[in-house]
Coordinates of C-alpha atoms and ligand atoms in Angstrom, one line a residue:
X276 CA -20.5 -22.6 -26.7
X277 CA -17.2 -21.6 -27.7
X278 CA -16.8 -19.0 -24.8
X279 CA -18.0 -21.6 -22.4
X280 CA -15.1 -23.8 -23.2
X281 CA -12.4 -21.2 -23.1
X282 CA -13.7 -20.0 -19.7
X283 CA -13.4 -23.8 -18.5
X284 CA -9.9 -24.1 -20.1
X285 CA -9.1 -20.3 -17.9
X286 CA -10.9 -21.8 -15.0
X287 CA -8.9 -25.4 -15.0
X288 CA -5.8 -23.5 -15.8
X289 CA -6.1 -21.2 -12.6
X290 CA -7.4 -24.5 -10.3
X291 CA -4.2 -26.0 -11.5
X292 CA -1.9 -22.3 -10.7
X293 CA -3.3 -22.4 -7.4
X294 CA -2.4 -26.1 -6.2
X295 CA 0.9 -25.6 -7.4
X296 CA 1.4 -22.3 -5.8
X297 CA -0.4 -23.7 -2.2
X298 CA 2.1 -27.2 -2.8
X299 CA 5.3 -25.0 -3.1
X300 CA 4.2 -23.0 -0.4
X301 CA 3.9 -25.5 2.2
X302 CA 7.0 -27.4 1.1
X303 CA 8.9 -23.7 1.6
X304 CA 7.8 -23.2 4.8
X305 CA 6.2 -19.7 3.0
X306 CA 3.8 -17.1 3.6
X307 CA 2.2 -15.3 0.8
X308 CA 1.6 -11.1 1.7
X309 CA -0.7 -9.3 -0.8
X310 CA -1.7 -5.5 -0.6
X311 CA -5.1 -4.3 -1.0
X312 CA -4.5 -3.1 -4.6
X313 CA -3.7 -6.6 -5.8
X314 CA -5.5 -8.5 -7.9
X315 CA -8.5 -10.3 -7.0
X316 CA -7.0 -13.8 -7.6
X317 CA -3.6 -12.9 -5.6
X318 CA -5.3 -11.7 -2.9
X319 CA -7.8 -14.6 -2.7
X320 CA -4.6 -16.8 -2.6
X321 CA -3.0 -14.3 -0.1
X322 CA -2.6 -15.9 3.6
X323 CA -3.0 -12.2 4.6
X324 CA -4.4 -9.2 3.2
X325 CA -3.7 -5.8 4.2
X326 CA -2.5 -2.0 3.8
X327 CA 1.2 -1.1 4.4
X328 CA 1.0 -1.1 7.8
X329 CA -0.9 -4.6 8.3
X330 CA 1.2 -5.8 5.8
X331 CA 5.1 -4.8 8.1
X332 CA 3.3 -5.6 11.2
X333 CA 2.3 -9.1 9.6
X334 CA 6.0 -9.7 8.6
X335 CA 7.8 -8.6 11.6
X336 CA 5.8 -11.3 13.5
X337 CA 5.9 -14.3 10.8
X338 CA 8.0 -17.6 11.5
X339 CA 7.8 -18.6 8.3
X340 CA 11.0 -19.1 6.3
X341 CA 9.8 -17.5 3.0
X342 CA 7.6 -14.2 2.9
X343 CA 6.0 -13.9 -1.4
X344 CA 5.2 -10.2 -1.3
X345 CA 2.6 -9.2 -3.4
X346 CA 2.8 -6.0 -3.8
X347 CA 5.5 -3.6 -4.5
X348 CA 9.3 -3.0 -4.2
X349 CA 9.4 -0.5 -1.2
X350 CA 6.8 -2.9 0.5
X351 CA 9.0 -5.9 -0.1
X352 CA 12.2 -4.0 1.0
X353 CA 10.5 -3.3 4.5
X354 CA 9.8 -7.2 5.1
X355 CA 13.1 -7.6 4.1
X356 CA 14.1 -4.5 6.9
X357 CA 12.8 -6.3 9.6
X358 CA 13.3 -9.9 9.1
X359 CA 16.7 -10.2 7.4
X360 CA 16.9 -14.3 8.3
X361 CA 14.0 -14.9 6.0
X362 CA 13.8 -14.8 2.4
X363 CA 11.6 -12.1 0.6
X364 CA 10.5 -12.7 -2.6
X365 CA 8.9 -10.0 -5.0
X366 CA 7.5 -12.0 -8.2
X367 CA 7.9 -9.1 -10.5
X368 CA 11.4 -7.0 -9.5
X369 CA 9.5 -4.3 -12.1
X370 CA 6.9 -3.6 -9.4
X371 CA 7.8 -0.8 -7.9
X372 CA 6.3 2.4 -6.7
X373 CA 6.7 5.8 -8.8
X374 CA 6.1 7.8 -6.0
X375 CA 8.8 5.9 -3.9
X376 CA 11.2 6.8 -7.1
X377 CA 10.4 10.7 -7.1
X378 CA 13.1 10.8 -3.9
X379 CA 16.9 9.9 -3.4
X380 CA 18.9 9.1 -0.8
X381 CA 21.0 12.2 -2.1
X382 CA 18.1 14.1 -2.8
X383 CA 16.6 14.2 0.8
X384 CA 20.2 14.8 2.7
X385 CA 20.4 18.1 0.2
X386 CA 17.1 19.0 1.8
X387 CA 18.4 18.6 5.2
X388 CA 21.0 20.6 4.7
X389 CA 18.6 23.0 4.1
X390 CA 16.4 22.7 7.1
X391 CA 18.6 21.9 9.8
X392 CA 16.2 22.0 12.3
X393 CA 13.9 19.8 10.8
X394 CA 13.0 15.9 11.9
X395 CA 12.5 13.8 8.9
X396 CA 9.3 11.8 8.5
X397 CA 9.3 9.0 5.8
X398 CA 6.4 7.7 4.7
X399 CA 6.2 4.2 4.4
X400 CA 6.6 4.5 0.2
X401 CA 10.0 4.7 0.1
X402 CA 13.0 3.0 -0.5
X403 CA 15.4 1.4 1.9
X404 CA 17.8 4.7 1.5
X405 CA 15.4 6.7 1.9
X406 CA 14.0 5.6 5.2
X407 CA 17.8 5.2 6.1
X408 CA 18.3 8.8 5.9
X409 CA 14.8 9.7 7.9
X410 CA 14.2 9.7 11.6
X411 CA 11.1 7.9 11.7
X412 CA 8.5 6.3 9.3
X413 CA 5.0 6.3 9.2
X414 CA 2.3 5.2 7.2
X415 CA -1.2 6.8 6.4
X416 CA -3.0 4.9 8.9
X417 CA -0.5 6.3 11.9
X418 CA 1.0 9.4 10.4
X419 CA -1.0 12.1 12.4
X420 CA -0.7 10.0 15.4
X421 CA 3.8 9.7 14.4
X422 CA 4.0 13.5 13.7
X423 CA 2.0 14.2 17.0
X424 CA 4.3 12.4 18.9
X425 CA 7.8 13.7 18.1
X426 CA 9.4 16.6 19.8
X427 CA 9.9 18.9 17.5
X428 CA 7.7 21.8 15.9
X429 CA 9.5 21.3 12.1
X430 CA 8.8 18.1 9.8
X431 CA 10.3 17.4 6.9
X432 CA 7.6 15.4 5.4
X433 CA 8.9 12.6 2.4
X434 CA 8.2 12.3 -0.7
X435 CA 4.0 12.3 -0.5
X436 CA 3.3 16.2 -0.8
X437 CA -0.9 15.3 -0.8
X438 CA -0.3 13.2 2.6
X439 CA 2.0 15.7 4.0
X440 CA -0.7 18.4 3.1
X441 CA -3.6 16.3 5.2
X442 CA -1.7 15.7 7.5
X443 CA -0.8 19.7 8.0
X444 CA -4.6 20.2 8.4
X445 CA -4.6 18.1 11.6
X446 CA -1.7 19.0 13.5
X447 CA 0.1 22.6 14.3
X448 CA 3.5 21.4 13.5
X449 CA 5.3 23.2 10.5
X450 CA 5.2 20.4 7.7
X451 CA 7.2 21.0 4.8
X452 CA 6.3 18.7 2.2
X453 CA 8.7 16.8 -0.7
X454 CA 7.3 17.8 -4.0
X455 CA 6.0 13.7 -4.8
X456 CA 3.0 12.4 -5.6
X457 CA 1.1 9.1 -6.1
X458 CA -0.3 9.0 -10.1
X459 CA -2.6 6.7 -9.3
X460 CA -4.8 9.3 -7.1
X461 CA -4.3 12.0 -8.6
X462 CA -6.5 10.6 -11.2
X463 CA -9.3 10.8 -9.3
X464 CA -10.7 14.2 -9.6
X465 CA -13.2 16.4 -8.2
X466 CA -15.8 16.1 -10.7
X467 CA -16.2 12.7 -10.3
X468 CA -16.8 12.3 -6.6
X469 CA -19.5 15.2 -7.3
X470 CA -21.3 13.6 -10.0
X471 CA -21.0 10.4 -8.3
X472 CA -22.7 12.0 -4.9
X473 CA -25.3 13.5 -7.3
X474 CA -26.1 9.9 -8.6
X475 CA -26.1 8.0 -5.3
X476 CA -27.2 10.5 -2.8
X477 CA -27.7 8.5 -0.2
X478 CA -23.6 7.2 -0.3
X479 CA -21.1 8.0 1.9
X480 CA -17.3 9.2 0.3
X481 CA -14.5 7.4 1.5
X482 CA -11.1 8.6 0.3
X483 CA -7.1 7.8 0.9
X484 CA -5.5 11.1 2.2
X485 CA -2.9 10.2 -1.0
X486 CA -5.7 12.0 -2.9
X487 CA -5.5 15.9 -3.7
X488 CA -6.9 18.4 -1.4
X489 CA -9.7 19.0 -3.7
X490 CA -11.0 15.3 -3.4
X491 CA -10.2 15.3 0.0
X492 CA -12.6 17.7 1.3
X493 CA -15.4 16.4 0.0
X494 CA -14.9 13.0 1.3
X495 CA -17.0 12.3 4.8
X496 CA -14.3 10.0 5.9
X497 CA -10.4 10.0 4.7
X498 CA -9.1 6.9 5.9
X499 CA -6.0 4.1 5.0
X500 CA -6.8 1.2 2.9
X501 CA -7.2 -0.9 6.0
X502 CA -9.0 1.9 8.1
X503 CA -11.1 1.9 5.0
X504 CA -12.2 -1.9 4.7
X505 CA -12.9 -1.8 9.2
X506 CA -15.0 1.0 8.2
X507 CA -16.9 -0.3 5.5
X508 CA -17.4 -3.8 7.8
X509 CA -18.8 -1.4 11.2
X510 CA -21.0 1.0 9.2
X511 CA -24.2 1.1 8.8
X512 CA -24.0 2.5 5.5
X513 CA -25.1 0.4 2.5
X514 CA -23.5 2.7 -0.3
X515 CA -20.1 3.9 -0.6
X516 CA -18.3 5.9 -3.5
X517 CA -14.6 4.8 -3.1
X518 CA -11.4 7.1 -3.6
X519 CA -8.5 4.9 -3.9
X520 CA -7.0 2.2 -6.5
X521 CA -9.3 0.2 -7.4
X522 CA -7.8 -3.3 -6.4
X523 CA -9.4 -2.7 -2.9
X524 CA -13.5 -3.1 -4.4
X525 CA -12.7 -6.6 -4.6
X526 CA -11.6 -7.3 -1.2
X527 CA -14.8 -4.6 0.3
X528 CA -17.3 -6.1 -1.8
X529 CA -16.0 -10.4 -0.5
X530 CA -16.3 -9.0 2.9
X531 CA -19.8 -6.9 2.6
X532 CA -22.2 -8.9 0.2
X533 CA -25.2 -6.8 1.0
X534 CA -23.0 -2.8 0.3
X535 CA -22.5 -1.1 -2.3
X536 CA -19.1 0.2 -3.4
X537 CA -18.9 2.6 -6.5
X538 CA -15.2 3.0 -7.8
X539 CA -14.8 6.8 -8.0
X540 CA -12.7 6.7 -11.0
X541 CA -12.6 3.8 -13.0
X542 CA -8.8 5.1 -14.5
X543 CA -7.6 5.2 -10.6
X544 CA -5.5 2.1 -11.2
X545 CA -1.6 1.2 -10.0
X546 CA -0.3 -0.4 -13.4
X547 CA 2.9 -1.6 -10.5
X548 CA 0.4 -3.5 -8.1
X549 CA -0.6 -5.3 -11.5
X550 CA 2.3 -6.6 -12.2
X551 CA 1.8 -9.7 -9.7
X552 CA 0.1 -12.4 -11.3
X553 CA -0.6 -16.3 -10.0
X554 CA 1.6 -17.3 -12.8
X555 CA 5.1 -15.1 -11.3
X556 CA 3.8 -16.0 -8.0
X557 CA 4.2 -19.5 -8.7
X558 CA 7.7 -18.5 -10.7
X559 CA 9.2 -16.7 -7.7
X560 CA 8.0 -20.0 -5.7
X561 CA 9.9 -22.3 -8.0
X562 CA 13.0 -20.6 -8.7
X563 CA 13.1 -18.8 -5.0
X564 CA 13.7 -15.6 -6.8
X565 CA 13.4 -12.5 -7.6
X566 CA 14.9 -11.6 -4.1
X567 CA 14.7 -8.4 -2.1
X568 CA 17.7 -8.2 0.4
X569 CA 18.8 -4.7 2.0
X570 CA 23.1 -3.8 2.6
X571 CA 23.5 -4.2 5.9
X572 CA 24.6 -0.8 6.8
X573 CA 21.4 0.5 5.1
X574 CA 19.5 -2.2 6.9
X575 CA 19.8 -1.0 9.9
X576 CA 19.5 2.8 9.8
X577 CA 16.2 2.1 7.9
X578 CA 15.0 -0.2 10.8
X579 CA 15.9 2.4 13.3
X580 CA 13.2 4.5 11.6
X581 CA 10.4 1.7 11.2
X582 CA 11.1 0.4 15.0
X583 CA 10.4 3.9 16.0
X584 CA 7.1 4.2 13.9
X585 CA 6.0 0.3 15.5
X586 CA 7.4 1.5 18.6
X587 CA 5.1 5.0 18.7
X588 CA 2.0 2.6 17.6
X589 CA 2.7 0.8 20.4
X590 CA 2.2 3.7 22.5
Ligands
SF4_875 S1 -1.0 3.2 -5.7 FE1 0.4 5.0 -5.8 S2 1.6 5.0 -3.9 FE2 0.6 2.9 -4.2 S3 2.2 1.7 -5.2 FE3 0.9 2.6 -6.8 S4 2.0 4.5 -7.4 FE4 2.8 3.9 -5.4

């Protein structure tokens, strides 16, 4: 009985969260952006839900005056990169990415000294300095098709090493990868996908090339967030073990009533992507900040290198 009325009180208090936040939003002329690995409640409150790529594309095209991005710091600072008249909003300023903060501007123009010769590819989890000092981004969903583009047989690949290290296994270009990581992934081991395949035989694996090499060849498809959720709509397979944070079973599982999706590991979960709730969301909305707005000088050089990634997926 008891449990009943605190699940109303939860319930009424989230009704009331949301009409606030949807009030605000119209009144601010805003659109509300949520990554994959959000939250089930943000992204059901999302106007758009995607992967990285989605997510700039979605932004560079918005005439809204106000972009909330739910998700995390680099993410935020690339809507900002591309529409510096609007005002981007990050509800938490403590979400940001750990493997974005494993490289520095300073850091990556040692490394170029070093390799001269080299064309630097960013991917898209970086910061704004970061992408200012590379020659083109990419994300996983276009980061074969980038690296296969550009004319030149040596990439300096930044900061993902497990990315850079898929991505050497589909192209003959020389990829030398930053020493980064995601934390997230790398919790999902081998072991589990193996147990998990001996437990639903009949599933298909489905992992995000941020995994390690280990993980990664047992998958039967390695695929973006994005390329992951148009995969699980098309297929006709009705059971999946998924490798990637765990934010994105909510979205497959609204989308495909009648799949299955089995977690791979329960402990693959971004603490950062957490960090958005309906209650900063609302915050953000009310105060207009936290804000995430790029130097000028930096600005630029970093759009240079995301126009030429849009510009090659264009292609
Ligand atoms: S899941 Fe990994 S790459 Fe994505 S934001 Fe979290 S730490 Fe960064």
């Amino acid at each position: 009985m008891k449990m009943n009325k605190s699940l109303n009180l939860t319930e009424n208090r989230d009704a009331k969260l949301i009409e606030d936040i949807l009030c605000l939003k119209r009144q601010r002329k805003t659109i509300i952006l949520a990554h994959n690995y959000q939250l089930g409640e943000v992204q059901d409150i999302a106007d758009f839900v995607g992967d990285s790529l989605e997510l700039s594309q979605k932004a560079a095209k918005t005439d809204a005056d106000v972009i909330v991005f739910c998700g995390v710091h680099f993410m935020a600072e690339t809507a900002s990169i591309l529409c510096p008249d609007k005002v981007v909003l990050l509800p938490d300023i403590h979400a940001g990415c750990p493997m974005a903060d494993m490289i520095t501007a300073e850091g990556l123009r040692e490394r170029k000294r070093e390799l001269p010769g080299a064309i630097v590819v960013c991917y898209i989890n970086s910061s704004a300095e970061v992408k200012a000092e590379s020659d083109v981004c990419c994300t996983s969903a276009n980061a074969v098709k980038v690296i296969e583009s550009l004319d030149a047989e040596e990439i300096l690949f930044v900061p993902d090493q497990y990315l850079g290290h898929y991505i050497s296994t589909k192209t003959d270009k020389r990829i030398s990868p930053w020493p980064g990581f995601c934390p997230t992934h790398i919790r999902i081991q081998p072991e589990h996908v193996t147990r998990l395949k001996q437990e639903y035989p009949q599933a298909k694996v489905v992992v995000h090339p941020e995994c390690r090499p280990d993980v990664i060849v047992l998958a039967n498809e390695v695929l973006s967030t994005g390329g992951l959720c148009r995969y699980a709509n098309r297929t006709e397979v009705k059971e999946m073990i998924v490798g990637t944070e765990i934010g994105i079973i909510h979205r497959l599982r609204k989308e495909n009533p009648g799949k299955k999706f089995i977690p791979a590991s329960e402990q693959a979960i971004c603490p950062r992507m957490k960090l958005i709730t309906l209650e900063n969301i609302l915050w953000s909305l009310e105060e207009m900040a936290p804000e995430v707005k790029i130097p000028e000088k930096i600005r630029l050089k970093a759009k240079a290198a995301v126009d030429k990634m849009l510009e090659i997926g264009r292609g």
